[in-house]
Coordinates of C-alpha atoms in Angstrom, one line a residue:
M1 CA 29.5 123.4 86.0
D2 CA 27.6 120.7 88.0
G3 CA 25.0 120.5 85.3
M4 CA 27.6 119.0 82.9
F5 CA 28.3 116.0 85.2
R6 CA 26.3 112.9 85.7
W7 CA 26.0 110.4 88.6
T8 CA 26.7 106.8 87.7
T9 CA 26.1 103.7 89.8
G10 CA 28.4 100.7 89.5
P11 CA 27.2 97.1 89.3
S12 CA 28.0 96.6 92.9
G13 CA 25.7 99.3 94.1
Y14 CA 28.4 101.8 94.9
G15 CA 27.9 105.4 93.9
T16 CA 30.8 106.6 91.7
L17 CA 31.6 109.8 89.9
P18 CA 34.5 108.9 87.7
D19 CA 33.8 111.7 85.2
V20 CA 33.5 114.4 87.9
Q21 CA 36.7 113.2 89.5
T22 CA 38.5 113.3 86.2
V23 CA 37.4 116.8 85.4
Q24 CA 38.1 118.0 88.9
K25 CA 41.6 116.7 88.9
T26 CA 42.2 118.3 85.5
L27 CA 40.8 121.6 86.5
L28 CA 42.8 121.6 89.7
I29 CA 46.0 121.0 87.6
V30 CA 45.0 123.8 85.2
I31 CA 44.2 126.3 88.0
S32 CA 47.4 125.4 89.8
L33 CA 49.4 126.0 86.7
F34 CA 47.5 129.3 86.1
V35 CA 48.2 130.5 89.6
V36 CA 51.9 129.7 89.4
I37 CA 52.3 131.3 85.9
S38 CA 50.1 134.3 87.0
V39 CA 52.1 135.0 90.1
A40 CA 55.4 134.6 88.3
M41 CA 54.3 136.9 85.4
S42 CA 52.8 139.4 87.8
A43 CA 56.0 139.7 89.8
L44 CA 58.2 139.9 86.7
S45 CA 55.8 142.4 84.9
G46 CA 55.4 144.5 88.1
W47 CA 59.2 144.8 88.4
N48 CA 59.7 145.7 84.8
I49 CA 56.8 148.1 84.8
Y50 CA 58.1 149.8 88.0
R51 CA 61.5 150.3 86.4
S52 CA 60.0 151.5 83.2
V53 CA 57.5 153.9 84.7
S54 CA 60.0 155.1 87.3
K55 CA 62.5 155.9 84.6
E56 CA 59.8 157.6 82.5
F57 CA 58.7 159.8 85.4
T58 CA 62.3 160.6 86.3
V59 CA 63.0 161.7 82.7
K60 CA 59.7 163.7 82.7
G61 CA 60.7 165.4 86.0
Q62 CA 64.2 166.1 84.7
S63 CA 62.7 167.8 81.6
V64 CA 60.3 169.9 83.7
A65 CA 63.1 170.9 86.0
G66 CA 65.4 171.7 83.1
I67 CA 62.8 173.9 81.4
I68 CA 62.0 175.8 84.6
A69 CA 65.7 176.2 85.3
D70 CA 66.3 177.7 81.9
A71 CA 63.2 179.9 81.9
G72 CA 63.5 181.0 85.5
I73 CA 66.9 182.7 85.2
Q74 CA 65.6 186.1 84.3
P75 CA 62.7 186.2 86.8
L76 CA 65.0 184.9 89.6
L77 CA 67.7 187.5 88.9
A78 CA 65.1 190.3 88.5
E79 CA 63.6 189.1 91.8
N80 CA 60.2 188.8 90.2
P81 CA 58.6 186.0 92.2
V82 CA 55.1 186.6 90.8
R83 CA 56.2 185.7 87.3
L84 CA 58.2 182.8 88.6
Q85 CA 55.1 181.5 90.5
S86 CA 52.9 181.8 87.5
M87 CA 55.3 179.8 85.4
I88 CA 55.7 176.9 87.9
D89 CA 51.9 176.8 88.4
N90 CA 51.5 176.0 84.7
Y91 CA 53.8 172.9 85.0
L92 CA 51.9 171.6 88.0
Q93 CA 49.3 170.4 85.6
I94 CA 51.6 167.8 84.0
D95 CA 50.7 164.2 85.0
G96 CA 52.8 162.9 87.8
V97 CA 54.2 166.2 89.0
S98 CA 53.3 166.6 92.7
Y99 CA 55.2 169.8 93.6
I100 CA 57.6 172.4 92.3
A101 CA 59.8 174.7 94.3
V102 CA 62.4 177.4 93.3
A103 CA 65.1 178.7 95.6
N104 CA 67.7 181.5 95.1
Q105 CA 71.4 181.2 95.6
H106 CA 70.9 181.6 99.4
S107 CA 68.6 178.5 99.5
K108 CA 65.6 180.8 100.1
I109 CA 62.5 179.4 98.5
V110 CA 61.0 182.2 96.4
A111 CA 58.2 180.2 94.6
H112 CA 56.5 176.9 95.3
T113 CA 53.3 175.0 94.8
F114 CA 52.8 173.9 98.4
V115 CA 49.7 174.9 100.4
P116 CA 50.2 176.6 102.8
A117 CA 53.9 176.1 103.4
V118 CA 56.9 174.2 102.2
P119 CA 57.5 171.0 104.2
K120 CA 60.7 170.7 106.1
S121 CA 61.8 167.7 104.1
V122 CA 61.9 169.8 100.9
R123 CA 63.7 172.6 102.7
D124 CA 66.4 170.2 103.8
I125 CA 66.8 168.8 100.3
I126 CA 67.2 172.4 98.9
T127 CA 69.7 173.3 101.6
N128 CA 71.8 170.1 101.1
S129 CA 71.6 170.5 97.3
T130 CA 72.9 174.1 97.5
T131 CA 75.8 173.0 99.7
V132 CA 76.7 170.3 97.3
Q133 CA 76.4 172.6 94.3
N134 CA 78.6 175.3 95.9
G135 CA 81.3 172.8 96.6
A136 CA 81.0 170.9 93.2
G137 CA 81.7 173.8 90.8
E138 CA 80.7 173.0 87.3
A139 CA 79.8 169.5 88.2
G140 CA 76.8 170.9 90.1
A141 CA 75.1 171.9 86.9
T142 CA 73.8 168.3 86.3
P143 CA 70.3 167.6 87.7
R144 CA 70.3 165.1 90.6
V145 CA 67.7 162.5 91.5
L146 CA 66.8 161.8 95.1
Q147 CA 64.2 159.3 96.1
S148 CA 62.2 159.7 99.3
A149 CA 59.1 158.1 100.7
G150 CA 56.4 158.4 98.0
Q151 CA 58.4 160.9 95.9
I152 CA 61.0 161.1 93.2
N153 CA 62.9 164.4 93.7
I154 CA 64.7 166.0 90.8
I155 CA 67.1 168.9 91.7
A156 CA 68.3 171.1 88.8
P157 CA 70.6 174.1 89.3
I158 CA 69.8 177.4 87.8
L159 CA 72.6 178.9 85.9
G160 CA 75.0 176.2 87.2
G161 CA 73.7 176.8 90.7
V162 CA 74.8 180.4 90.8
A163 CA 71.3 181.8 90.5
G164 CA 69.5 179.2 92.5
T165 CA 67.9 175.7 92.4
V166 CA 64.7 174.1 91.0
I167 CA 63.3 171.0 92.7
V168 CA 60.5 169.0 91.0
G169 CA 58.7 166.2 92.9
M170 CA 57.2 163.3 91.0
D171 CA 54.4 161.4 92.8
M172 CA 55.1 157.6 93.3
G173 CA 51.4 157.0 94.0
V174 CA 50.7 157.7 90.3
I175 CA 53.4 155.2 89.4
R176 CA 51.9 152.5 91.6
T177 CA 48.4 153.3 90.2
Q178 CA 49.7 152.7 86.6
I179 CA 51.5 149.6 87.7
W180 CA 48.4 148.1 89.3
S181 CA 46.3 149.1 86.3
I182 CA 48.6 147.2 83.9
I183 CA 48.8 144.1 86.2
L184 CA 45.0 144.0 86.5
Q185 CA 44.7 144.1 82.8
Q186 CA 47.2 141.2 82.5
Q187 CA 45.3 139.2 85.2
G188 CA 42.0 139.8 83.4
L189 CA 43.6 138.5 80.2
M190 CA 45.0 135.5 82.1
L191 CA 41.5 134.8 83.6
L192 CA 40.0 134.9 80.2
L193 CA 42.7 132.5 79.0
L194 CA 41.9 130.3 82.0
L195 CA 38.2 130.1 81.2
V196 CA 38.9 129.3 77.6
S197 CA 41.5 126.6 78.7
V198 CA 39.0 125.1 81.1
G199 CA 36.4 124.9 78.4
I200 CA 38.8 123.3 75.9
C201 CA 40.1 120.9 78.6
Y202 CA 36.6 119.8 79.6
F203 CA 35.7 119.2 76.0
L204 CA 38.8 117.2 75.3
I205 CA 38.6 115.2 78.6
N206 CA 34.9 114.5 78.1
R207 CA 35.6 113.3 74.6
I208 CA 38.3 111.0 75.9
S209 CA 36.8 110.0 79.3
Q210 CA 33.3 109.1 78.1
P211 CA 34.4 106.1 76.0
L212 CA 36.7 105.1 78.8
L213 CA 33.8 105.3 81.2
Q214 CA 31.8 103.1 78.8
L215 CA 34.6 100.6 78.8
S216 CA 34.9 100.7 82.6
D217 CA 31.2 100.2 83.1
H218 CA 31.2 97.5 80.5
A219 CA 34.0 95.7 82.4
K220 CA 32.1 95.9 85.7
N221 CA 28.9 94.6 84.1
L222 CA 30.9 91.8 82.5
A223 CA 32.1 90.6 85.9
G224 CA 28.5 90.1 87.1
T225 CA 27.0 88.7 83.8
D226 CA 26.0 85.2 83.2
I227 CA 28.7 83.7 81.0
E228 CA 26.1 82.3 78.7
K229 CA 24.8 85.8 78.0
I230 CA 28.2 87.4 77.6
G231 CA 27.7 87.9 73.9
S232 CA 24.8 90.2 74.4
L233 CA 27.1 92.8 76.0
H234 CA 28.8 93.7 72.7
T235 CA 26.3 96.3 71.9
A236 CA 27.4 98.5 74.8
I237 CA 30.8 99.1 73.2
E238 CA 30.2 98.5 69.6
S239 CA 29.8 102.2 68.9
V240 CA 33.1 102.9 70.5
A241 CA 34.8 100.2 68.6
S242 CA 33.3 101.3 65.3
H243 CA 33.5 105.1 65.5
S244 CA 36.8 105.5 67.4
H245 CA 39.9 105.0 65.3
D246 CA 42.5 105.8 68.0
E247 CA 43.9 103.9 70.9
I248 CA 40.5 103.9 72.7
G249 CA 38.8 102.3 69.6
A250 CA 41.6 99.7 69.6
L251 CA 41.0 99.1 73.3
A252 CA 37.2 98.7 72.7
R253 CA 37.9 96.2 69.8
S254 CA 40.2 94.3 72.2
F255 CA 37.4 94.2 74.7
V256 CA 35.1 92.7 72.1
Y257 CA 37.7 90.1 71.1
M258 CA 38.4 89.3 74.7
E259 CA 34.7 88.7 75.4
E260 CA 34.4 86.4 72.4
A261 CA 37.6 84.5 73.4
L262 CA 36.4 84.4 77.0
S263 CA 33.0 83.1 76.0
E264 CA 34.6 80.4 73.9
S265 CA 37.0 79.4 76.6
V266 CA 34.3 79.2 79.3
R267 CA 32.1 77.2 76.9
K268 CA 35.0 74.8 76.3
L269 CA 35.8 74.8 80.1
A270 CA 32.2 73.9 80.9
E271 CA 32.2 71.1 78.3
S272 CA 35.5 69.9 79.8
V273 CA 34.2 70.0 83.3
A274 CA 31.1 68.1 82.3
E275 CA 33.3 65.6 80.5
Q276 CA 35.5 65.3 83.6
Q277 CA 32.5 64.8 85.8
R278 CA 31.2 62.1 83.5
I279 CA 34.6 60.4 83.4
S280 CA 34.9 60.7 87.2
A281 CA 31.5 59.1 87.6
E282 CA 32.4 56.3 85.2
L283 CA 35.7 55.8 87.0
A284 CA 33.9 55.6 90.3
V285 CA 31.6 52.9 88.9
A286 CA 34.6 51.1 87.4
Q287 CA 36.4 51.3 90.7
K288 CA 33.5 49.6 92.4
I289 CA 33.3 47.0 89.8
Q290 CA 37.1 46.4 90.1
M291 CA 36.9 46.1 93.9
H292 CA 34.0 43.7 93.5
M293 CA 36.2 41.5 91.3
L294 CA 38.6 41.1 94.2
P295 CA 37.5 38.7 97.0
D296 CA 35.6 40.1 99.9
V297 CA 38.2 40.8 102.7
A298 CA 35.6 40.0 105.4
R299 CA 34.9 36.7 103.8
L300 CA 38.5 35.6 103.5
D301 CA 39.0 35.1 107.1
G302 CA 36.2 32.5 107.3
L303 CA 37.3 30.3 104.4
H304 CA 38.7 27.6 106.8
E305 CA 38.5 27.1 110.5
S306 CA 42.2 26.5 110.9
T307 CA 43.4 29.3 108.7
R308 CA 43.2 33.1 109.1
I309 CA 43.5 35.2 105.9
E310 CA 43.5 39.0 105.7
A311 CA 44.1 41.4 102.7
L312 CA 44.4 45.1 102.3
I313 CA 44.5 47.3 99.1
R314 CA 45.0 51.1 98.7
P315 CA 45.0 52.2 95.0
A316 CA 47.1 55.3 94.2
K317 CA 44.5 56.5 91.7
E318 CA 40.8 55.9 91.1
M319 CA 41.7 52.5 89.7
G320 CA 44.7 50.5 90.6
G321 CA 46.8 47.8 89.0
D322 CA 47.5 45.6 92.1
L323 CA 45.6 42.4 92.6
F324 CA 45.1 39.6 95.1
D325 CA 42.8 36.6 95.2
C326 CA 42.1 33.5 97.3
F327 CA 39.9 30.5 96.4
F328 CA 39.6 26.8 96.9
L329 CA 40.6 24.3 94.2
G330 CA 38.6 21.2 93.4
H331 CA 34.8 21.0 94.0
A332 CA 34.3 24.3 95.8
N333 CA 31.0 25.1 94.0
V334 CA 29.1 21.9 94.7
E335 CA 25.5 22.4 95.8
D336 CA 24.3 21.2 99.2
S337 CA 21.9 18.8 97.5
Q338 CA 24.8 16.6 96.3
S339 CA 25.3 13.1 97.5
S340 CA 27.5 12.3 100.6
N341 CA 30.3 11.2 98.3
Q342 CA 30.1 14.4 96.5
K343 CA 30.1 16.3 99.8
Q344 CA 33.2 14.3 100.9
G345 CA 34.8 15.4 97.6
Q346 CA 33.9 18.9 98.3
Q347 CA 35.4 18.8 101.8
K348 CA 38.5 17.3 100.3
G349 CA 38.6 20.1 97.7
R350 CA 38.3 22.7 100.4
E351 CA 41.7 21.5 101.8
R352 CA 43.6 23.0 98.9
L353 CA 43.7 26.9 99.0
F354 CA 45.0 28.8 95.9
F355 CA 46.1 32.4 96.7
L356 CA 48.0 35.1 94.8
I357 CA 49.2 38.7 94.9
G358 CA 50.3 40.7 92.0
D359 CA 51.3 44.1 90.6
V360 CA 50.6 45.3 87.0
S361 CA 53.0 47.7 85.3
G362 CA 51.6 51.3 85.1
K363 CA 48.6 52.8 86.8
G364 CA 45.1 53.9 86.1
V365 CA 42.5 52.4 83.7
P366 CA 45.0 50.4 81.5
A367 CA 46.5 48.7 84.6
A368 CA 43.0 48.0 86.0
L369 CA 41.9 46.3 82.7
F370 CA 45.1 44.3 82.6
M371 CA 44.7 43.4 86.2
S372 CA 41.1 42.2 85.6
M373 CA 42.2 40.1 82.7
T374 CA 45.0 38.5 84.8
C375 CA 42.6 37.6 87.7
A376 CA 40.1 36.0 85.3
L377 CA 42.9 34.0 83.5
I378 CA 44.4 32.8 86.7
R379 CA 41.1 31.6 88.0
A380 CA 40.4 29.9 84.7
K381 CA 43.8 28.2 84.4
A382 CA 43.8 27.2 88.1
A383 CA 40.8 25.0 87.5
H384 CA 42.8 22.8 85.0
H385 CA 46.3 22.8 86.5
D386 CA 47.4 21.5 89.9
R387 CA 50.7 23.3 90.3
P388 CA 51.3 27.1 90.5
S389 CA 54.1 27.0 87.9
E390 CA 51.7 25.4 85.4
V391 CA 49.1 28.1 86.1
L392 CA 51.6 30.9 85.6
E393 CA 52.9 29.4 82.3
A394 CA 49.4 29.1 80.9
V395 CA 48.5 32.6 82.0
N396 CA 51.8 34.0 80.6
S397 CA 51.1 32.4 77.2
E398 CA 47.7 34.2 77.1
L399 CA 49.0 37.6 78.2
S400 CA 52.0 37.5 75.9
S401 CA 49.8 37.0 72.9
D402 CA 49.1 40.2 71.0
N403 CA 50.6 42.3 73.9
D404 CA 51.3 45.4 71.7
D405 CA 51.4 47.7 74.7
C406 CA 54.2 45.6 76.3
M407 CA 52.3 45.5 79.7
F408 CA 53.3 42.9 82.3
V409 CA 52.4 41.8 85.8
T410 CA 54.4 40.4 88.6
V411 CA 52.7 37.6 90.5
F412 CA 53.4 35.5 93.6
C413 CA 51.0 32.6 94.0
G414 CA 50.8 29.3 95.9
V415 CA 48.7 26.3 96.8
L416 CA 48.3 25.6 100.5
D417 CA 47.2 22.2 101.6
L418 CA 45.2 23.0 104.7
H419 CA 45.4 19.4 106.0
S420 CA 49.2 18.8 105.8
R421 CA 50.2 22.6 105.9
Q422 CA 52.3 22.0 102.9
L423 CA 52.8 25.1 100.6
V424 CA 53.8 24.9 97.0
Y425 CA 54.5 28.4 95.6
C426 CA 55.9 30.1 92.5
S427 CA 57.1 33.7 91.8
A428 CA 56.8 35.5 88.5
G429 CA 59.1 38.4 89.2
H430 CA 57.3 39.5 92.4
N431 CA 58.7 40.5 95.7
A432 CA 59.6 37.6 97.9
P433 CA 57.1 37.3 100.9
Y434 CA 58.1 36.9 104.5
L435 CA 57.4 34.1 107.0
V436 CA 56.6 35.7 110.4
S437 CA 56.3 33.9 113.8
A438 CA 56.8 34.6 117.4
E439 CA 59.3 31.7 117.7
N440 CA 61.4 32.2 114.5
G441 CA 60.9 36.0 114.0
V442 CA 60.9 37.3 110.4
R443 CA 62.6 35.5 107.5
A444 CA 62.3 35.9 103.7
L445 CA 60.7 33.0 101.9
E446 CA 63.3 31.4 99.5
C447 CA 62.0 31.2 96.0
E448 CA 63.3 31.2 92.5
Q449 CA 62.4 34.5 90.8
G450 CA 60.9 34.0 87.4
I451 CA 60.1 36.6 84.7
A452 CA 57.0 38.8 84.9
L453 CA 53.9 37.5 83.1
G454 CA 53.3 39.0 79.7
A455 CA 57.0 40.1 79.2
M456 CA 58.1 37.0 77.3
D457 CA 56.3 34.2 75.5
E458 CA 57.0 30.6 76.4
A459 CA 58.6 31.6 79.8
R460 CA 59.1 28.7 82.2
F461 CA 58.6 28.8 86.0
S462 CA 59.7 26.6 88.9
D463 CA 57.8 25.6 92.0
S464 CA 59.2 25.6 95.6
T465 CA 57.8 23.8 98.6
T466 CA 57.8 24.6 102.3
S467 CA 55.8 23.8 105.4
F468 CA 53.9 26.1 107.8
G469 CA 54.8 26.0 111.5
A470 CA 52.3 26.4 114.3
G471 CA 51.0 30.0 114.3
E472 CA 53.3 31.0 111.4
M473 CA 52.1 33.6 109.0
L474 CA 53.0 34.3 105.4
F475 CA 53.1 38.0 104.7
M476 CA 52.9 39.1 101.0
F477 CA 53.1 42.7 99.6
T478 CA 53.6 44.7 96.5
D479 CA 56.4 47.2 95.8
G480 CA 54.1 50.1 96.7
V481 CA 55.0 49.4 100.3
T482 CA 58.8 49.2 100.1
E483 CA 59.1 52.0 97.5
A484 CA 57.0 54.6 99.3
I485 CA 58.9 57.9 99.6
N486 CA 58.9 60.5 102.4
A487 CA 59.5 64.2 102.2
K488 CA 63.2 63.7 102.3
G489 CA 63.1 61.4 99.2
Q490 CA 63.9 58.3 101.3
L491 CA 62.5 54.9 100.5
Y492 CA 60.5 52.9 103.1
A493 CA 62.6 49.9 102.1
E494 CA 62.4 46.3 103.2
E495 CA 64.6 46.9 106.3
R496 CA 61.9 49.1 107.9
L497 CA 59.2 46.6 106.8
V498 CA 61.1 43.7 108.5
S499 CA 61.4 45.9 111.6
V500 CA 57.6 46.5 111.7
L501 CA 56.9 42.8 111.1
S502 CA 59.2 41.9 113.9
R503 CA 57.3 44.1 116.3
H504 CA 54.1 42.4 115.3
A505 CA 55.4 38.8 115.3
G506 CA 52.7 36.5 116.7
A507 CA 49.9 38.9 116.1
A508 CA 46.8 38.3 114.0
P509 CA 47.0 39.0 110.3
S510 CA 44.6 41.9 110.5
E511 CA 46.7 43.6 113.2
V512 CA 49.9 43.0 111.2
L513 CA 48.5 44.5 108.0
H514 CA 47.0 47.6 109.7
G515 CA 50.0 48.1 111.9
T516 CA 52.2 48.1 108.8
L517 CA 49.9 50.5 107.0
R518 CA 49.9 53.0 110.0
D519 CA 53.7 52.9 110.1
L520 CA 53.8 53.5 106.3
Q521 CA 51.5 56.5 106.7
R522 CA 53.7 57.9 109.5
F523 CA 56.7 57.5 107.3
S524 CA 55.2 59.2 104.2
L525 CA 53.3 62.0 106.1
D526 CA 51.8 64.4 103.6
Q527 CA 53.6 62.9 100.6
P528 CA 51.1 61.8 97.9
Q529 CA 50.9 58.1 97.3
A530 CA 52.9 57.2 94.3
D531 CA 52.0 53.5 93.8
D532 CA 49.3 51.1 94.7
I533 CA 49.7 49.5 98.2
T534 CA 48.5 45.9 98.6
M535 CA 49.3 43.5 101.5
M536 CA 48.0 39.9 102.2
A537 CA 48.6 37.6 105.1
I538 CA 47.8 33.9 105.7
Q539 CA 48.3 32.4 109.1
C540 CA 47.8 28.7 110.1
S541 CA 46.6 28.2 113.6
Q542 CA 47.9 24.6 113.8
G543 CA 51.1 22.9 112.8
P544 CA 51.5 20.3 110.0
V545 CA 49.3 17.2 110.4
S546 CA 51.2 13.9 110.0
G547 CA 49.9 10.4 109.4
Q548 CA 47.1 11.5 107.1

């Protein structure tokens, strides 16, 4: 049957014989069932045939014995053994009869078919039978059946046992020959049925397995096919889908539908990935633009010889909504070619430093756009207003106008006179900053909290004033610091922030900011950053200047 099978190679290079394996398993099942059924039927048939043939031979032997017993009365009484011998020789030709012996009333065998002599076993049977018959009376007239090795012995009395006894032996070998002949005929029929069943099974299995093998090979080829060419694979199973109207055809049609849906999904996924990559690239460019809108951190610390400034920002997403800025008021942009008076005005203008820190509601691109607009407005308004409250009121008026998205921004800003060390500041709903020094420790800056910019039109803000001590530092931050969460759901909170600032009291602004960031990262561990983190610090290296 090997010529009916084919060798197939999977797409991975493995040799497989799925159709051979299927047929082999089926044939093994069929043969196993045949063997079990054949053995059971043979055993049952052999037993029934044995009983039937044994009964048939017994009845035949009883008939022969009865006929001889009736016909042998006269020759036995006339003591004519020649006639008796001639009679029993004729019955020896009957199929199954192995021997016949006739004995008189004295258990003497007067005729038999043995050559040359009667076996002792037969003599014993006749002797015992005569004894039984003499003691049984009339009951001894019934033929008896005795079974010995290889023989069925039928003992029939002659004239009720008075004249003698006839014993007929039926050969068990003939019975076994007939039994085996019948069993072999049955097994031949069973073998014929097996061959027919194998042929039918192979035909049916091949008819079912071939489409399944096509679908299996198709699925394997599908896994290694370029997704752009996936539509070209339909032809491999189109015939199965169109010609099979059973479950296999439904499966093939499902394959075709799956391929079409998969191709469409992959196409959309590729378009989506390309779009995401384009958006990511644009966001990366936008992030660079946004970061360039903020003042250069390295440049901040060199704005004035008596003041040290440091800032740090960590957006939660590609683009953030936190902001900080720091610039001089007055004639900060005067060219070097100006007159000495103009240069003196420039120097005087460089003594008033405007700074701010803020946090826009929301995150991502909308917050970044709102943050950019806020920075631009604050710089524009600070050029025309002297006090922080006036700047915030003017910016709030602009942001509140046509604010359909109801976005807002909290801001803390101030103007620091670098000559007198006087600070005028104002808060628009922002976290109160801290004053940090080695002498006085950490204390919150008292300020009147106003409303966030953009939340309400015509809002009013109030300024507060304080003075910087020698070496004192103003630490500003957004709520991304204090509202950071760890794995247990605990907030970083201002208590821990104050503790960290206390440990860094008297240190440089850069050390304070980066020390706070390290502690914040240890607190959060692997928790994702939920909000933008921004910190800014300003430290005056000298105390207030008097008499100026």
